[in-house]
Amino acid sequence: MTLYHFGNCLALVYVPYYLTYKYSGLSEYGAFWKCIQAGGIYIFTQLVKMLALATFFPTADNVGGEGYDLIGEFLKSSIDLADLVGILLSLNNIPGKGHAKILTAGVGWAGAEVLLTRFLLLWVGARGAEFDWKYIQKSLESNINLVQHITTATLVWLWSRHDLKRSLVPIVVGTFSIF
């Protein structure tokens, strides 16, 4: 029964990514390698974020229960702007029309994220002796993340267009509210 639960969780996680790639027309563009490259940019961006957080934003030792460091926490959350730079970099590396760029960057970015964050969690937890709803919830959450990453790629692509009025306000507000 645990193998069935593990297979169900894997299907809930990875089948929507396959269906999005297959039926959105990306397979007709031959965009598989570009999705892999967008995933590589995701990995590089996460490594840069981890190094920046470990180097420039040390943890505060609030042993005595001093206060909440609002400025430090704001600066730590501002490192998520590196994700937008990574998505912009992956969008610039993809040739073709706008919708193909957006879908390729979004599916590649989300696919790398789900592969690196969910697979080990499901491998260790969903194969356990007991059924637990949290793995179904995490599997369904990855589908929401797919939509969120495609939407973020759309927002970054719209910002990068030269014929539209540029404003950083929606991107910055979206970054601090979504991530």
mmCIF file of C-alpha atoms in Angstrom:
data_model
loop_
_atom_site.group_PDB
_atom_site.id
_atom_site.type_symbol
_atom_site.label_atom_id
_atom_site.label_comp_id
_atom_site.label_asym_id
_atom_site.label_seq_id
_atom_site.Cartn_x
_atom_site.Cartn_y
_atom_site.Cartn_z
ATOM 1 C CA MET A 1 0.000 0.000 0.000
ATOM 2 C CA THR A 2 2.871 2.403 0.691
ATOM 3 C CA LEU A 3 4.215 1.896 -2.811
ATOM 4 C CA TYR A 4 0.785 2.846 -4.150
ATOM 5 C CA HIS A 5 0.797 6.002 -1.998
ATOM 6 C CA PHE A 6 4.305 6.868 -3.215
ATOM 7 C CA GLY A 7 3.278 6.359 -6.841
ATOM 8 C CA ASN A 8 0.173 8.463 -6.333
ATOM 9 C CA CYS A 9 2.225 11.301 -4.841
ATOM 10 C CA LEU A 10 4.769 11.126 -7.670
ATOM 11 C CA ALA A 11 1.985 11.230 -10.234
ATOM 12 C CA LEU A 12 0.400 14.218 -8.509
ATOM 13 C CA VAL A 13 3.708 16.044 -8.566
ATOM 14 C CA TYR A 14 5.205 15.290 -11.968
ATOM 15 C CA VAL A 15 2.321 14.529 -14.345
ATOM 16 C CA PRO A 16 1.063 18.154 -14.477
ATOM 17 C CA TYR A 17 4.552 19.289 -15.493
ATOM 18 C CA TYR A 18 4.635 16.720 -18.270
ATOM 19 C CA LEU A 19 1.137 17.632 -19.430
ATOM 20 C CA THR A 20 1.982 21.337 -19.416
ATOM 21 C CA TYR A 21 5.071 20.687 -21.517
ATOM 22 C CA LYS A 22 3.339 18.306 -23.899
ATOM 23 C CA TYR A 23 0.035 20.073 -24.517
ATOM 24 C CA SER A 24 1.126 23.705 -24.376
ATOM 25 C CA GLY A 25 3.045 23.319 -27.601
ATOM 26 C CA LEU A 26 6.529 23.374 -26.095
ATOM 27 C CA SER A 27 7.237 19.897 -27.420
ATOM 28 C CA GLU A 28 6.573 21.179 -30.936
ATOM 29 C CA TYR A 29 9.196 23.889 -30.460
ATOM 30 C CA GLY A 30 11.753 21.368 -29.238
ATOM 31 C CA ALA A 31 12.144 23.303 -26.011
ATOM 32 C CA PHE A 32 13.215 20.405 -23.795
ATOM 33 C CA TRP A 33 16.866 21.439 -23.733
ATOM 34 C CA LYS A 34 15.892 25.050 -23.024
ATOM 35 C CA CYS A 35 13.789 23.856 -20.078
ATOM 36 C CA ILE A 36 16.862 22.002 -18.792
ATOM 37 C CA GLN A 37 18.919 25.183 -19.186
ATOM 38 C CA ALA A 38 16.300 27.199 -17.273
ATOM 39 C CA GLY A 39 16.515 24.565 -14.540
ATOM 40 C CA GLY A 40 20.285 24.970 -14.482
ATOM 41 C CA ILE A 41 19.873 28.708 -14.069
ATOM 42 C CA TYR A 42 17.495 27.962 -11.178
ATOM 43 C CA ILE A 43 20.152 25.821 -9.496
ATOM 44 C CA PHE A 44 22.811 28.494 -10.005
ATOM 45 C CA THR A 45 20.492 31.198 -8.652
ATOM 46 C CA GLN A 46 19.705 29.172 -5.538
ATOM 47 C CA LEU A 47 23.418 28.599 -4.901
ATOM 48 C CA VAL A 48 24.110 32.322 -5.229
ATOM 49 C CA LYS A 49 21.228 33.094 -2.858
ATOM 50 C CA MET A 50 22.499 30.602 -0.288
ATOM 51 C CA LEU A 51 26.034 31.989 -0.471
ATOM 52 C CA ALA A 52 24.775 35.567 -0.165
ATOM 53 C CA LEU A 53 22.562 34.715 2.801
ATOM 54 C CA ALA A 54 25.352 32.858 4.572
ATOM 55 C CA THR A 55 27.939 35.541 3.872
ATOM 56 C CA PHE A 56 26.181 38.881 4.224
ATOM 57 C CA PHE A 57 23.212 38.167 6.492
ATOM 58 C CA PRO A 58 24.337 36.394 9.637
ATOM 59 C CA THR A 59 21.719 35.052 11.990
ATOM 60 C CA ALA A 60 20.898 37.111 15.038
ATOM 61 C CA ASP A 61 21.333 35.394 18.364
ATOM 62 C CA ASN A 62 18.256 36.479 20.281
ATOM 63 C CA VAL A 63 19.009 34.423 23.341
ATOM 64 C CA GLY A 64 17.850 37.081 25.773
ATOM 65 C CA GLY A 65 14.680 37.729 23.788
ATOM 66 C CA GLU A 66 15.778 41.181 22.593
ATOM 67 C CA GLY A 67 13.594 42.358 19.766
ATOM 68 C CA TYR A 68 12.726 41.540 16.253
ATOM 69 C CA ASP A 69 15.233 42.803 13.688
ATOM 70 C CA LEU A 70 12.881 44.244 11.080
ATOM 71 C CA ILE A 71 15.577 45.709 8.836
ATOM 72 C CA GLY A 72 17.618 42.509 8.875
ATOM 73 C CA GLU A 73 14.596 40.399 8.005
ATOM 74 C CA PHE A 74 13.643 42.793 5.197
ATOM 75 C CA LEU A 75 17.151 42.552 3.760
ATOM 76 C CA LYS A 76 17.050 38.757 4.015
ATOM 77 C CA SER A 77 13.766 38.608 2.146
ATOM 78 C CA SER A 78 15.061 41.022 -0.495
ATOM 79 C CA ILE A 79 17.520 38.358 -1.632
ATOM 80 C CA ASP A 80 14.537 36.755 -3.412
ATOM 81 C CA LEU A 81 14.944 39.419 -6.081
ATOM 82 C CA ALA A 82 17.766 37.207 -7.365
ATOM 83 C CA ASP A 83 15.054 34.798 -8.540
ATOM 84 C CA LEU A 84 13.682 37.505 -10.811
ATOM 85 C CA VAL A 85 17.151 38.165 -12.217
ATOM 86 C CA GLY A 86 17.541 34.435 -12.850
ATOM 87 C CA ILE A 87 14.181 34.239 -14.622
ATOM 88 C CA LEU A 88 15.130 37.277 -16.721
ATOM 89 C CA LEU A 89 18.426 35.603 -17.611
ATOM 90 C CA SER A 90 16.654 32.411 -18.636
ATOM 91 C CA LEU A 91 14.097 34.392 -20.674
ATOM 92 C CA ASN A 92 16.898 36.167 -22.527
ATOM 93 C CA ASN A 93 18.537 32.820 -23.394
ATOM 94 C CA ILE A 94 15.390 31.431 -25.029
ATOM 95 C CA PRO A 95 14.776 32.330 -28.665
ATOM 96 C CA GLY A 96 11.286 32.449 -30.111
ATOM 97 C CA LYS A 97 7.915 33.980 -29.496
ATOM 98 C CA GLY A 98 6.750 35.394 -26.199
ATOM 99 C CA HIS A 99 4.433 32.591 -25.140
ATOM 100 C CA ALA A 100 7.091 29.964 -25.839
ATOM 101 C CA LYS A 101 9.671 31.922 -23.854
ATOM 102 C CA ILE A 102 7.340 32.322 -20.895
ATOM 103 C CA LEU A 103 6.284 28.685 -20.797
ATOM 104 C CA THR A 104 9.807 27.364 -21.313
ATOM 105 C CA ALA A 105 11.284 29.527 -18.557
ATOM 106 C CA GLY A 106 8.368 28.852 -16.198
ATOM 107 C CA VAL A 107 8.244 25.094 -16.728
ATOM 108 C CA GLY A 108 12.034 24.751 -16.562
ATOM 109 C CA TRP A 109 12.285 26.873 -13.420
ATOM 110 C CA ALA A 110 9.379 25.124 -11.689
ATOM 111 C CA GLY A 111 10.544 21.691 -12.843
ATOM 112 C CA ALA A 112 13.978 22.177 -11.334
ATOM 113 C CA GLU A 113 12.451 23.475 -8.128
ATOM 114 C CA VAL A 114 10.071 20.538 -7.792
ATOM 115 C CA LEU A 115 12.790 18.032 -8.603
ATOM 116 C CA LEU A 116 15.149 19.454 -5.992
ATOM 117 C CA THR A 117 12.611 20.096 -3.246
ATOM 118 C CA ARG A 118 9.967 17.385 -3.552
ATOM 119 C CA PHE A 119 11.611 14.203 -4.792
ATOM 120 C CA LEU A 120 13.673 13.429 -1.704
ATOM 121 C CA LEU A 121 10.767 14.422 0.550
ATOM 122 C CA LEU A 122 8.486 11.965 -1.211
ATOM 123 C CA TRP A 123 11.124 9.252 -1.462
ATOM 124 C CA VAL A 124 11.752 9.298 2.269
ATOM 125 C CA GLY A 125 8.297 10.171 3.582
ATOM 126 C CA ALA A 126 5.663 8.828 1.194
ATOM 127 C CA ARG A 127 7.212 5.361 1.209
ATOM 128 C CA GLY A 128 6.815 5.155 4.980
ATOM 129 C CA ALA A 129 4.739 2.622 6.815
ATOM 130 C CA GLU A 130 1.775 4.937 7.291
ATOM 131 C CA PHE A 131 -0.334 7.048 4.981
ATOM 132 C CA ASP A 132 -0.060 10.768 5.702
ATOM 133 C CA TRP A 133 -2.025 13.580 4.130
ATOM 134 C CA LYS A 134 0.896 16.009 4.247
ATOM 135 C CA TYR A 135 2.518 14.305 1.245
ATOM 136 C CA ILE A 136 -0.661 14.678 -0.799
ATOM 137 C CA GLN A 137 -0.770 18.320 0.276
ATOM 138 C CA LYS A 138 2.879 18.860 -0.732
ATOM 139 C CA SER A 139 2.178 17.188 -4.077
ATOM 140 C CA LEU A 140 -0.766 19.451 -4.794
ATOM 141 C CA GLU A 141 1.226 22.454 -3.628
ATOM 142 C CA SER A 142 3.789 21.776 -6.339
ATOM 143 C CA ASN A 143 1.057 22.254 -8.952
ATOM 144 C CA ILE A 144 0.274 25.666 -7.496
ATOM 145 C CA ASN A 145 3.984 26.459 -7.652
ATOM 146 C CA LEU A 146 3.965 25.596 -11.366
ATOM 147 C CA VAL A 147 1.278 28.190 -12.017
ATOM 148 C CA GLN A 148 3.054 30.702 -9.776
ATOM 149 C CA HIS A 149 6.381 30.307 -11.603
ATOM 150 C CA ILE A 150 4.757 30.649 -15.016
ATOM 151 C CA THR A 151 2.971 33.771 -13.779
ATOM 152 C CA THR A 152 6.221 35.206 -12.414
ATOM 153 C CA ALA A 153 7.945 34.497 -15.733
ATOM 154 C CA THR A 154 5.091 36.323 -17.477
ATOM 155 C CA LEU A 155 5.495 39.323 -15.200
ATOM 156 C CA VAL A 156 9.259 39.447 -15.786
ATOM 157 C CA TRP A 157 8.761 39.070 -19.549
ATOM 158 C CA LEU A 158 6.250 41.920 -19.591
ATOM 159 C CA TRP A 159 8.671 44.076 -17.645
ATOM 160 C CA SER A 160 11.497 43.297 -20.083
ATOM 161 C CA ARG A 161 9.538 44.445 -23.130
ATOM 162 C CA HIS A 162 10.647 47.798 -24.450
ATOM 163 C CA ASP A 163 7.318 48.869 -25.958
ATOM 164 C CA LEU A 164 5.530 48.837 -22.596
ATOM 165 C CA LYS A 165 5.854 51.262 -19.712
ATOM 166 C CA ARG A 166 8.289 49.865 -17.158
ATOM 167 C CA SER A 167 7.518 49.927 -13.485
ATOM 168 C CA LEU A 168 9.315 48.058 -10.759
ATOM 169 C CA VAL A 169 6.451 48.368 -8.290
ATOM 170 C CA PRO A 170 4.449 45.262 -9.392
ATOM 171 C CA ILE A 171 7.573 43.132 -9.562
ATOM 172 C CA VAL A 172 8.859 44.154 -6.140
ATOM 173 C CA VAL A 173 5.432 43.853 -4.504
ATOM 174 C CA GLY A 174 4.915 40.481 -6.185
ATOM 175 C CA THR A 175 8.293 39.264 -4.976
ATOM 176 C CA PHE A 176 7.755 40.183 -1.370
ATOM 177 C CA SER A 177 4.232 38.802 -1.286
ATOM 178 C CA ILE A 178 4.711 35.562 -3.288
ATOM 179 C CA PHE A 179 8.068 34.153 -2.226
#
